[in-house]
Short mmCIF file of C-alpha atoms in Angstrom, two decimals:
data_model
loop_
_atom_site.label_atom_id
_atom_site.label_comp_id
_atom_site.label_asym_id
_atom_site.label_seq_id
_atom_site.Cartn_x
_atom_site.Cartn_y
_atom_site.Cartn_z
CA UNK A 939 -0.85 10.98 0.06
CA UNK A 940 2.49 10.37 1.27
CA UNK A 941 2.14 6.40 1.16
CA UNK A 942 1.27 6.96 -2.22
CA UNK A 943 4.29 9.07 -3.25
CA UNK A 944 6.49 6.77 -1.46
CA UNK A 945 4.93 3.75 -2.92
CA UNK A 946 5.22 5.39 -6.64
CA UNK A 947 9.68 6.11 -5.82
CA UNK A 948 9.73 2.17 -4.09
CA UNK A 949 8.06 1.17 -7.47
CA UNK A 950 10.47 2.39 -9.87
CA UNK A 951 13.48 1.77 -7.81
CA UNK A 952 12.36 -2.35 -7.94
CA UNK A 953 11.67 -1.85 -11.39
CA UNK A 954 15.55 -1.06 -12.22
CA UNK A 955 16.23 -4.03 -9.37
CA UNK A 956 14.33 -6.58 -11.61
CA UNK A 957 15.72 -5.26 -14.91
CA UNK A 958 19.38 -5.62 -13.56
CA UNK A 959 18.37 -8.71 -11.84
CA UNK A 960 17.56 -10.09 -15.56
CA UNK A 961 21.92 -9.99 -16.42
CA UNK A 962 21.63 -13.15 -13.96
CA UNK A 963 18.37 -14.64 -13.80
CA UNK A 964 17.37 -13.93 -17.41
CA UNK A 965 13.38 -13.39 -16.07
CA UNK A 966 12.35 -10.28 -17.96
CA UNK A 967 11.40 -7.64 -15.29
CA UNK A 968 7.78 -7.37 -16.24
CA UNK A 969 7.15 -10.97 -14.71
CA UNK A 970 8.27 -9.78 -11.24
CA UNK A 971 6.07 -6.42 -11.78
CA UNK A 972 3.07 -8.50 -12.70
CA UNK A 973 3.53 -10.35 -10.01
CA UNK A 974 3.77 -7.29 -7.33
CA UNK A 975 0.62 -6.23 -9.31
CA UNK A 976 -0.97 -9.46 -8.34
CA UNK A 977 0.20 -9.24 -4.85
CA UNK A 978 -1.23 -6.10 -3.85
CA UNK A 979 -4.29 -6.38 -5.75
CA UNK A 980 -6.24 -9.77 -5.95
CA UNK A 981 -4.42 -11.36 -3.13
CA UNK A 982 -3.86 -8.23 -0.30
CA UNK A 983 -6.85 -6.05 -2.08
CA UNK A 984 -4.38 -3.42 -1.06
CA UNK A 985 -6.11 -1.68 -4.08
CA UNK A 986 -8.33 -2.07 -7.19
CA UNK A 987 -8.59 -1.18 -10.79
CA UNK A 988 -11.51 1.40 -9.62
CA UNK A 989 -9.01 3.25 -7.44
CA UNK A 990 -7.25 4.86 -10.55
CA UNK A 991 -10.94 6.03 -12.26
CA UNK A 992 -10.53 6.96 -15.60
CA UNK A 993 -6.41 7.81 -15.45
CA UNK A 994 -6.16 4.22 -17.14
CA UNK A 995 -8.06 4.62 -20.08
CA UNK A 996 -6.42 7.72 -20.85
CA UNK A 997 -2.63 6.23 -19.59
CA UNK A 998 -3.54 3.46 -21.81
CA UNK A 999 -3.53 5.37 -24.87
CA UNK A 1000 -0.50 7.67 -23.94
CA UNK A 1001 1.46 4.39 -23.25
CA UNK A 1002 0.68 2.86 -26.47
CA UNK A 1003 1.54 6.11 -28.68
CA UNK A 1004 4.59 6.17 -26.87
CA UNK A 1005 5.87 2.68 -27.10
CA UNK A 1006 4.84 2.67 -30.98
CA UNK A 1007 6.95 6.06 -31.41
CA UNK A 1008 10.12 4.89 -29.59
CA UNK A 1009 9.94 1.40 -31.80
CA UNK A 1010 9.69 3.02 -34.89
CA UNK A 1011 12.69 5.37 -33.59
CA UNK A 1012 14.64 2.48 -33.11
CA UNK A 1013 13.85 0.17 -36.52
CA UNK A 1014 16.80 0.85 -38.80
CA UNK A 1015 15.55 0.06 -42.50
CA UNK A 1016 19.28 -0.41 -42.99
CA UNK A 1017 19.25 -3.17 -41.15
CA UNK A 1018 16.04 -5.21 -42.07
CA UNK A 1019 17.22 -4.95 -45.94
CA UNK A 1020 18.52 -8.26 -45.90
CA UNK A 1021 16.02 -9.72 -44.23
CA UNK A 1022 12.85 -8.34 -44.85
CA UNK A 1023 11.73 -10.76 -47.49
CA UNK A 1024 12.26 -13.65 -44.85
CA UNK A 1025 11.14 -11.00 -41.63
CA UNK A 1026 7.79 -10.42 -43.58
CA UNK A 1027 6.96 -13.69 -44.40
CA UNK A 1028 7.18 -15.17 -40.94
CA UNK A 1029 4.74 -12.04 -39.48
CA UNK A 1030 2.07 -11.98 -41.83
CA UNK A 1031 2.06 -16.36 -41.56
CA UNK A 1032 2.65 -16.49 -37.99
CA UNK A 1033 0.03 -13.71 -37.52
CA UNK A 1034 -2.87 -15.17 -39.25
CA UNK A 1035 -2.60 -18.65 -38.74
CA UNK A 1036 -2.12 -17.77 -34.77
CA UNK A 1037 -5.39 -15.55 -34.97
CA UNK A 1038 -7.31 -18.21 -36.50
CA UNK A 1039 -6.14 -21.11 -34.05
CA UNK A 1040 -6.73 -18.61 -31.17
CA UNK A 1041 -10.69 -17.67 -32.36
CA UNK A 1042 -11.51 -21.13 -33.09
CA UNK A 1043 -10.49 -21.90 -29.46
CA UNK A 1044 -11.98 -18.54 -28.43
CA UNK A 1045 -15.52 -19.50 -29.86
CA UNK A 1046 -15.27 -23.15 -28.72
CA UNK A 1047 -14.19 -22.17 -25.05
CA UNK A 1048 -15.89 -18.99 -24.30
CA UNK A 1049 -18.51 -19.17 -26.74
CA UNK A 1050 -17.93 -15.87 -28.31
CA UNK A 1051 -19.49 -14.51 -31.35
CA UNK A 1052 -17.20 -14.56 -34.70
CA UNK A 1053 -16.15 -11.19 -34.74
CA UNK A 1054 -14.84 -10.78 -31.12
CA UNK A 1055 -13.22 -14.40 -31.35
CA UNK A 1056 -11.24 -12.85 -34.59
CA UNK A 1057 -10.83 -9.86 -32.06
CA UNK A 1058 -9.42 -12.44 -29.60
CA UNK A 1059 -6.88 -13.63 -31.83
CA UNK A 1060 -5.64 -10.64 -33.38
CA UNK A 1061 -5.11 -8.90 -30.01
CA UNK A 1062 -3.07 -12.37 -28.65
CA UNK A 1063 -1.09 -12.65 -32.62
CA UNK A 1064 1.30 -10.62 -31.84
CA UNK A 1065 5.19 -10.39 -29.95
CA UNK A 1066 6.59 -8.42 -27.29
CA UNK A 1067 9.23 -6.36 -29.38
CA UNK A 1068 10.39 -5.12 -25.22
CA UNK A 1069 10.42 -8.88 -23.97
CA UNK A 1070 12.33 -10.28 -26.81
CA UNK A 1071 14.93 -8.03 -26.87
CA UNK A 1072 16.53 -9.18 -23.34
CA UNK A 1073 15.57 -12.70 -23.87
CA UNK A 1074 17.21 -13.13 -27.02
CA UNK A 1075 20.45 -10.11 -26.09
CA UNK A 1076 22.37 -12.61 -24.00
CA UNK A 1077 21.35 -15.73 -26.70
CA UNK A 1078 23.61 -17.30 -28.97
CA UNK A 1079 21.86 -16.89 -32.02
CA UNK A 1080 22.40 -15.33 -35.45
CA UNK A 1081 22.56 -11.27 -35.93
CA UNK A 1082 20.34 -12.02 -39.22
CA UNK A 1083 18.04 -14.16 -36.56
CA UNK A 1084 17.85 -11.29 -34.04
CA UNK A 1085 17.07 -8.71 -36.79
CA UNK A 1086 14.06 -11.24 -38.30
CA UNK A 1087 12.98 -11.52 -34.60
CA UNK A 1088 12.49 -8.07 -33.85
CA UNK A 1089 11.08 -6.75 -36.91
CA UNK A 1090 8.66 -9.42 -36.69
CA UNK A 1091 7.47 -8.11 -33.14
CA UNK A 1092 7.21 -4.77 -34.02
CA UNK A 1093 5.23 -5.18 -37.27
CA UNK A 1094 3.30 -7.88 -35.76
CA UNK A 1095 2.17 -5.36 -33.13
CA UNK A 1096 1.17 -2.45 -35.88
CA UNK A 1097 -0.93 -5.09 -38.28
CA UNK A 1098 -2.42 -6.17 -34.38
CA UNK A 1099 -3.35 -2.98 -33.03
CA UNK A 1100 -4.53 -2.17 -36.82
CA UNK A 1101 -7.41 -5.26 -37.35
CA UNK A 1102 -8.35 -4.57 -33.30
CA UNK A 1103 -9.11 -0.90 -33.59
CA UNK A 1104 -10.82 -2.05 -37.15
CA UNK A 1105 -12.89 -4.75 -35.97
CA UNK A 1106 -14.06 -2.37 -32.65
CA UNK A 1107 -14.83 0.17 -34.75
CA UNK A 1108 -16.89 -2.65 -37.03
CA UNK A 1109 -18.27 -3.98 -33.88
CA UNK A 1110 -19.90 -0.48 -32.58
CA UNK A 1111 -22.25 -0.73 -35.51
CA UNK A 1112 -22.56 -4.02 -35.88
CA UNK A 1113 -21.28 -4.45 -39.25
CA UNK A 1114 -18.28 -7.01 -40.26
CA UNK A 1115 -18.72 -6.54 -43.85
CA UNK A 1116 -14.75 -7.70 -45.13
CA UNK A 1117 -14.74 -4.69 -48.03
CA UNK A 1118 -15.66 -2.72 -45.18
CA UNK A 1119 -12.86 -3.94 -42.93
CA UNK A 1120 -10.71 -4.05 -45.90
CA UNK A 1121 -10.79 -0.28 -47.34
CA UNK A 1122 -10.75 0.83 -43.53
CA UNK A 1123 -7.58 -0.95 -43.20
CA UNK A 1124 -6.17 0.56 -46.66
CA UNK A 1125 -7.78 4.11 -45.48
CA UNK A 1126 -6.21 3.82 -41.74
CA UNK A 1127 -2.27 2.73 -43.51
CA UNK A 1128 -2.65 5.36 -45.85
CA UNK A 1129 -3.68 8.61 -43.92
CA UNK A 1130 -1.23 7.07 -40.80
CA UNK A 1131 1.75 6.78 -43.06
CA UNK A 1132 0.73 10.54 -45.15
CA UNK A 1133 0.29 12.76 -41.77
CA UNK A 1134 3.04 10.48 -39.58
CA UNK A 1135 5.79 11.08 -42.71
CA UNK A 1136 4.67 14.46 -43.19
CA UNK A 1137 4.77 15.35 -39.10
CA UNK A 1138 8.53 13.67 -39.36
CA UNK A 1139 9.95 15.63 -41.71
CA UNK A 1140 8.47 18.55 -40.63
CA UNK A 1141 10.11 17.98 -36.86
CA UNK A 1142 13.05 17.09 -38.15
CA UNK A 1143 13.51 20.08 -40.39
CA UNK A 1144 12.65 22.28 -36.78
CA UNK A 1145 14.26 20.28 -34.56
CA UNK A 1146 17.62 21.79 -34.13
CA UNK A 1147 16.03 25.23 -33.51
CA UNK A 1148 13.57 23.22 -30.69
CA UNK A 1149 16.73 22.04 -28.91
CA UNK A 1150 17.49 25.90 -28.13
CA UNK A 1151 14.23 26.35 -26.21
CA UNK A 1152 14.40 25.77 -22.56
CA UNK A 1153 13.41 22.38 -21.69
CA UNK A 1154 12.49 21.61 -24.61
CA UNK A 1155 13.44 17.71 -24.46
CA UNK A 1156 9.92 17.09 -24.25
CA UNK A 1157 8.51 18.75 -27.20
CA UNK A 1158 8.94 16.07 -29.65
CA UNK A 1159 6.64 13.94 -26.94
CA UNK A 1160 4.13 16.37 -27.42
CA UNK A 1161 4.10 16.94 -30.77
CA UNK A 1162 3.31 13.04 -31.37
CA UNK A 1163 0.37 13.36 -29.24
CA UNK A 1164 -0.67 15.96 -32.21
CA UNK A 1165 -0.17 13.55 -35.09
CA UNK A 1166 -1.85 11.34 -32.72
CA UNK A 1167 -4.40 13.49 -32.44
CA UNK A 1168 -5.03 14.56 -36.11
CA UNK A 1169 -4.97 11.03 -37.16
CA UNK A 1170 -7.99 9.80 -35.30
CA UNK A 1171 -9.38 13.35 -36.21
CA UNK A 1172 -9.50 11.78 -39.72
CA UNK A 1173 -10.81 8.77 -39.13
CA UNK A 1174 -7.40 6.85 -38.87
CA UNK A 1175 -5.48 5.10 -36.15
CA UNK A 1176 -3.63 7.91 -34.23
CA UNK A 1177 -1.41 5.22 -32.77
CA UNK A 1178 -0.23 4.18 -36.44
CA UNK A 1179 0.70 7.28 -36.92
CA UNK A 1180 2.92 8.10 -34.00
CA UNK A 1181 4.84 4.79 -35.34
CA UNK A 1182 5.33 5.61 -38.87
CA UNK A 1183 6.94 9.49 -37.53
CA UNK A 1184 9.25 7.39 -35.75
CA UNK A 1185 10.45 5.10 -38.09
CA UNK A 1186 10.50 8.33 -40.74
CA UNK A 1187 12.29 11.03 -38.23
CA UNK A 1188 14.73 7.69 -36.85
CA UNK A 1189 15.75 6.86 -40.58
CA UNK A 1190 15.44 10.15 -42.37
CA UNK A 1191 19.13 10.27 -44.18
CA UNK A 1192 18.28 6.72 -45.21
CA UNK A 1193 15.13 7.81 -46.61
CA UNK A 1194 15.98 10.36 -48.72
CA UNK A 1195 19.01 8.43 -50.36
CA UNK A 1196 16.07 6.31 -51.78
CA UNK A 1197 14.35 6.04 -55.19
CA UNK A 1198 10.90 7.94 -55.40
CA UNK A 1199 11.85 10.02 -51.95
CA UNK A 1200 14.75 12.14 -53.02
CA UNK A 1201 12.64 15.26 -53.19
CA UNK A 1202 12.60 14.89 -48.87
CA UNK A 1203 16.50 16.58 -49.29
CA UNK A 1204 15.08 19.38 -50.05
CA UNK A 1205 13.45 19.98 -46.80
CA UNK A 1206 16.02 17.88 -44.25
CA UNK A 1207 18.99 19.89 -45.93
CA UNK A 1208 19.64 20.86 -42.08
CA UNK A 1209 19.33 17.56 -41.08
CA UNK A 1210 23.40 16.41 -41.23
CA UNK A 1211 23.57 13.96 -38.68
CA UNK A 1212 21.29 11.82 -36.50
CA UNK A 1213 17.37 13.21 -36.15
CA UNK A 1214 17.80 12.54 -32.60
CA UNK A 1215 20.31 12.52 -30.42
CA UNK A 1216 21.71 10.17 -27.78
CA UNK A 1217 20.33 12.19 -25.03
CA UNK A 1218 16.92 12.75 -26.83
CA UNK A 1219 16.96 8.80 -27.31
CA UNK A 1220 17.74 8.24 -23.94
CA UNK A 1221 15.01 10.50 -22.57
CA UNK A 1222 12.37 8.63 -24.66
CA UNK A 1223 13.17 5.32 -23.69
CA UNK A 1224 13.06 6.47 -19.85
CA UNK A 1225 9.60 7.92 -20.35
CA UNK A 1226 8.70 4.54 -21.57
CA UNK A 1227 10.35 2.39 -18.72
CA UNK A 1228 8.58 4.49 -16.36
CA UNK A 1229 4.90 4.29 -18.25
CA UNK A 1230 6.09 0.21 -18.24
CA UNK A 1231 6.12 -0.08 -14.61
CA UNK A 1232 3.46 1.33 -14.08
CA UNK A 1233 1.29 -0.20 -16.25
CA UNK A 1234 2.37 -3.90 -15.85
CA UNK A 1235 1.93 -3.72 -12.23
CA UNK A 1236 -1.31 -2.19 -12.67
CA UNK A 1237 -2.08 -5.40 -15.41
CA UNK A 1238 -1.59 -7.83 -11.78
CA UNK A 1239 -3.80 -5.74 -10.41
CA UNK A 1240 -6.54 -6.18 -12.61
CA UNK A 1241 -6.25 -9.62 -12.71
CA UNK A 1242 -8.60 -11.73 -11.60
CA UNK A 1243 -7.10 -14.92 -10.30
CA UNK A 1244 -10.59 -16.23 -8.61
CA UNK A 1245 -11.77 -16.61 -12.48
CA UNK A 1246 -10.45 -19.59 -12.81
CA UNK A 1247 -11.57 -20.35 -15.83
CA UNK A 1248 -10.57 -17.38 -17.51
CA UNK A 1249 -6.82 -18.61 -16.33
CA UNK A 1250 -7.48 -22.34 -17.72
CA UNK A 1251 -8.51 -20.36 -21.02
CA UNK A 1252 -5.30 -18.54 -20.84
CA UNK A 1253 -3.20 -21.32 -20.04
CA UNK A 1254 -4.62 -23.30 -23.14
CA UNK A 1255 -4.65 -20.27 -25.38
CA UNK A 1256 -0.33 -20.08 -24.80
CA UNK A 1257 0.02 -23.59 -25.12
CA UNK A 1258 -1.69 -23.81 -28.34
CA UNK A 1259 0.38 -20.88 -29.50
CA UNK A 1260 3.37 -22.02 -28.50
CA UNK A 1261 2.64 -25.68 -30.26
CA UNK A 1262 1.30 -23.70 -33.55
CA UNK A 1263 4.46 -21.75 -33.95
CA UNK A 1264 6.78 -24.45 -34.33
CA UNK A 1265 5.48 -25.67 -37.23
CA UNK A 1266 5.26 -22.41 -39.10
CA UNK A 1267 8.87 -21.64 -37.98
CA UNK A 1268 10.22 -24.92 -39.39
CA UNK A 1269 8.34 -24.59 -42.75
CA UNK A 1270 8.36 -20.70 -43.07
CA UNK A 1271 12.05 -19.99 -42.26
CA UNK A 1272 14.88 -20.49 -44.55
CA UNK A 1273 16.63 -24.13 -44.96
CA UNK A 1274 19.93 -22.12 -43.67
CA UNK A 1275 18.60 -21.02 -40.83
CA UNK A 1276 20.21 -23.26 -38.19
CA UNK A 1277 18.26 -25.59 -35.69
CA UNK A 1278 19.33 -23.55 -33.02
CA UNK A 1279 18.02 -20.66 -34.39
CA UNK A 1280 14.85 -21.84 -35.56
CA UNK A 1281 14.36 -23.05 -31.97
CA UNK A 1282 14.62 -19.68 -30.22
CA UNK A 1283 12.23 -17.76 -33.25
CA UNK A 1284 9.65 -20.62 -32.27
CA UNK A 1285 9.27 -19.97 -28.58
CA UNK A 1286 9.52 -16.09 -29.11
CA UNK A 1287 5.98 -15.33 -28.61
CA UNK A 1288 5.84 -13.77 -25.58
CA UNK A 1289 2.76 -10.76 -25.23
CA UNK A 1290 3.48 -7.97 -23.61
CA UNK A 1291 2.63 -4.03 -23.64
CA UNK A 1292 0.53 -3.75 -27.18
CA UNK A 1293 -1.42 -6.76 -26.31
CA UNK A 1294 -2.24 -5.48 -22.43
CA UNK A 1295 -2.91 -2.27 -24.12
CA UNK A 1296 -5.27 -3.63 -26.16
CA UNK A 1297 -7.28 -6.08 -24.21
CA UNK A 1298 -7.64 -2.69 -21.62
CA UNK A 1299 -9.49 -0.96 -24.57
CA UNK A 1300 -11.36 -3.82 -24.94
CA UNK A 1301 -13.13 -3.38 -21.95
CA UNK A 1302 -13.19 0.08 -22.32
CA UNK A 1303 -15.30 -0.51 -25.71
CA UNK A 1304 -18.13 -1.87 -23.91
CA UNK A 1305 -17.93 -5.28 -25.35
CA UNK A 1306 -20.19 -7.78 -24.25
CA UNK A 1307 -18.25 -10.15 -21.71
CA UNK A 1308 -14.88 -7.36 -22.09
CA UNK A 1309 -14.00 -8.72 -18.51
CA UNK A 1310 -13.63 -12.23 -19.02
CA UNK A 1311 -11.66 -11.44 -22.20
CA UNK A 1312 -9.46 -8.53 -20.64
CA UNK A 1313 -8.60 -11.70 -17.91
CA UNK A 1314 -7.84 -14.49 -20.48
CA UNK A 1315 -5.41 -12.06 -22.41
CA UNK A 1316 -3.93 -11.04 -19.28
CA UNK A 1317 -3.27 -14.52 -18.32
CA UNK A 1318 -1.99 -15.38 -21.48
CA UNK A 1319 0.54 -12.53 -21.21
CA UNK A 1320 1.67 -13.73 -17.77
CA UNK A 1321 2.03 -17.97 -19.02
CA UNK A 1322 3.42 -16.77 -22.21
CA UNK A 1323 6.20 -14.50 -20.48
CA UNK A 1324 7.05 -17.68 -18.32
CA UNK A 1325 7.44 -20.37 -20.58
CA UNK A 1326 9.49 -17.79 -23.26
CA UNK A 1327 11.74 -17.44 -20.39
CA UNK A 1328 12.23 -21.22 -19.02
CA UNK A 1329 12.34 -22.48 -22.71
CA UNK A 1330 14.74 -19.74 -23.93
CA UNK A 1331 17.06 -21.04 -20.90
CA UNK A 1332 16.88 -24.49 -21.14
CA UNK A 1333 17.65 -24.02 -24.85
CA UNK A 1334 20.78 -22.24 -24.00
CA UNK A 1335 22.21 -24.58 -21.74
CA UNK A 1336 21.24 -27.36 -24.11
CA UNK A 1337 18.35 -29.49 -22.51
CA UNK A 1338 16.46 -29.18 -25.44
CA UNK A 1339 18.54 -30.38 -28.28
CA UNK A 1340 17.11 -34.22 -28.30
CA UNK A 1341 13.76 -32.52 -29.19
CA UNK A 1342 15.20 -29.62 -31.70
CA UNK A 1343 17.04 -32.10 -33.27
CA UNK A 1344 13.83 -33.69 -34.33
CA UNK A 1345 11.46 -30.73 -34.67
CA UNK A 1346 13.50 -28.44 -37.15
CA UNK A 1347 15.08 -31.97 -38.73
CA UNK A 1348 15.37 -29.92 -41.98
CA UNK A 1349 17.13 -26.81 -40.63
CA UNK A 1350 21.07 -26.89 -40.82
CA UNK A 1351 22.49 -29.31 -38.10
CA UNK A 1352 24.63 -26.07 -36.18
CA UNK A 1353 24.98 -25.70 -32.32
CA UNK A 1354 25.68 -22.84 -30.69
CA UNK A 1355 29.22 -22.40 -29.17
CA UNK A 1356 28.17 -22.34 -25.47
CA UNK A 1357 25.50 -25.29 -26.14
CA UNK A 1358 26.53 -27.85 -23.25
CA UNK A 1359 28.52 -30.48 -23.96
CA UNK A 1360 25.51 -32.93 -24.28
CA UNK A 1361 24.39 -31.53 -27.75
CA UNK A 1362 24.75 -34.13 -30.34
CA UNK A 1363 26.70 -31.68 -33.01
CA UNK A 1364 28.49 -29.83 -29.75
CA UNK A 1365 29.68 -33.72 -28.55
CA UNK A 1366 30.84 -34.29 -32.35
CA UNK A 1367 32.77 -30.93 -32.81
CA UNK A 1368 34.52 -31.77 -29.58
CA UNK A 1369 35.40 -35.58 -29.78
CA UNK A 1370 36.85 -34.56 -33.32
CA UNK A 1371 39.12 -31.97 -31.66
CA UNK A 1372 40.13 -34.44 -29.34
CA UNK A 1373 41.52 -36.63 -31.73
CA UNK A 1374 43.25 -34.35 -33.73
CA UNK A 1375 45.04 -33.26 -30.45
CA UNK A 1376 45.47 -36.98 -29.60
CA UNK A 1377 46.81 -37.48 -32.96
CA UNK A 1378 49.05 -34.40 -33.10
CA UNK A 1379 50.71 -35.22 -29.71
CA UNK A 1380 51.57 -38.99 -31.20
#
């Protein structure tokens, strides 16, 4: 017991290591996690997904109501205003042409029925919101770029996690009629977004009177797991649900300024400044750092590097994603946009926590062949972290411009200010100063 204890503290201490190793390196700490994961499973068989019995199914869930609830805490709707047109656009493209490519492959390579190829691509269709945002923090790129970026990743992981848990539940009794799939989808956005707004302004309305209880920081966590709870009670997606009470209780005083939602003053009267505090925010994204750890070392420890050809499949599966998304970034984004800018949205596809999430409920859903998909997406996530990383990098520093130049030919000719010196616009910006110094000291 004590081995386990101490192996739990050593855990989280590396974790901060690796996330303030990333200021340097720029290697998002998950890599280094799934790697320990790796390590001490696979490799050392140290220990094995059946050591933790059912805890992950159940930690599953908890972690993916808890990262949807701190992302929807943390999407200002007065920031994605000016970009939502352009934000919404590139999800809904990149999504569906992505999920196509990826079940084609899917039923080519692993000779999967339809429906769990589709499931396939949905799951691998969508962004890490939590690995973009330090790959792209320390990038010299556009605010309006960074904004498109991350609302891209988070709705890209609600309309995922939406068609999975659809096409599971479809799957259970074998039927894939598309009205079906269709009015479930309608059914699950409406009751998520009634209860979810509802719960929000109801919490927020009681909050300041829960902050006088003793300890009572971690109410609001628990009352979450209730909408949760009373979504899936109703036949909806519980995990929709915790989103949309974030995104209402982190934007309420926006929300009722707006046409059609005015009558919400009434009730949030109270409600003068921020919903939640810095602490409260704080707390919430701890809870989720934590759960992270965990669960991404626990991700290398499922893997199953000996399946070779699971890992082939998931190397080819984030290639082809990688190659697909530069074309619908070129075409799909603004003319404005600058090359630079377009390059960085086009290798943003990193997976992370919703699609690990996901491909653990897959095999928890008793689908035929679950492990060999739950291994492909894993893979995938691992590849797809790398390459973000390395081609992020070598796009700052410039190594890339030869090829950018070419590939986004129609974007606005603009380098970043710290490109090096061999960028083509960088070289002209400079030679031109040059001469006008030259010039000024004759």
């Amino acid at each position: 017991m004590e081995g386990v204890i101490i192996s739990l503290a050593i855990l989280i201490f590396l974790s901060h290591l690796f996330s303030a190793m990333f200021v340097k390196t720029r290697m998002p700490e998950v890599l280094p996690l799934l790697i320990l994961g790796i390590i001490i499973g696979p490799i050392l068989k140290i220990v094995s997904p059946s050591d933790f019995g059912m805890v992950d199914q159940v930690f599953s869930r908890v972690l993916l109501i808890v990262i949807l609830f701190e992302s929807g805490l943390g999407l200002r709707i007065s920031q994605i205003r000016s970009t939502w047109e352009q934000s919404s656009r590139l999800t809904v493209i990149s999504f569906v042409i992505i999920m196509c490519i990826v079940a084609l492959l899917a039923k080519i390579a692993l000779g999967l029925h339809w429906a769990y190829a589709i499931i396939l691509g949905s799951i691998l269709a969508n962004n890490s919101f939590a690995i973009i945002i330090p790959l792209i923090s320390k990038l010299n790129i556009s605010n309006n770029i960074k904004t498109v970026l991350l609302t891209e990743s988070t709705m890209g992981g609600v309309i995922s996690i939406v068609v999975t848990m659809t096409l599971l539940s479809m799957a259970k009794i074998q039927s894939f009629d598309p009205s079906l799939i269709i009015a479930k989808i309608i059914y699950t956005f409406m009751v998520s977004c009634t209860v979810g707004g509802a719960a929000a302004i109801f919490w927020t309305t009681v909050l300041n009177k829960v902050r006088k209880l003793e300890n009572g920081i971690f109410l609001t966590l628990a009352f979450v797991l209730v909408v949760y709870s009373v979504c899936e009670t109703l036949g909806s997606d519980g995990s929709i649900g915790a989103f949309i009470f974030g995104i209402v209780a982190g934007n309420i005083r926006t929300i009722r300024k707006l046409n059609g939602f005015k009558f919400i003053e009434r009730f949030t009267k109270n409600v003068k400044s921020k919903a939640f505090n810095d602490v409260e925010k704080s707390f919430f994204s701890e809870v989720v750092f934590v759960l992270r750890t965990f669960f991404f070392v626990y991700i290398g420890i499922s893997m199953q590097i000996t399946s070779m050809y699971s890992m082939l499949c998931g190397l080819l599966f984030t290639i082809v994603i990688f190659m697909a998304r530069i074309p619908v970034v070129n075409y799909v984004l603004d003319k404005s946009v600058s090359r630079i800018d377009s390059a960085v949205t086009s290798v943003m596809v990193p997976k992370g926590l919703v699609t690990a999430v996901l491909a653990a409920l897959i095999i928890k859903s008793g689908v035929s062949g679950g492990a060999v998909l739950q291994n492909t997406i894993y893979s995938v996530i691992l590849f797809s972290i790398i390459l973000a990383t390395l081609f992020s990098f070598f796009i700052e520093k410039g190594w890339c411009m030869p090829a950018i130049n070419f590939l986004f030919k129609r974007h606005r000719d603009v380098c970043p200010e710290n490109a090096a010196w061999d960028c083509p616009v960088k070289k002209t910006e400079i030679m031109h100063q040059q001469k006008h110094l030259i010039a000024k000291d004759r």
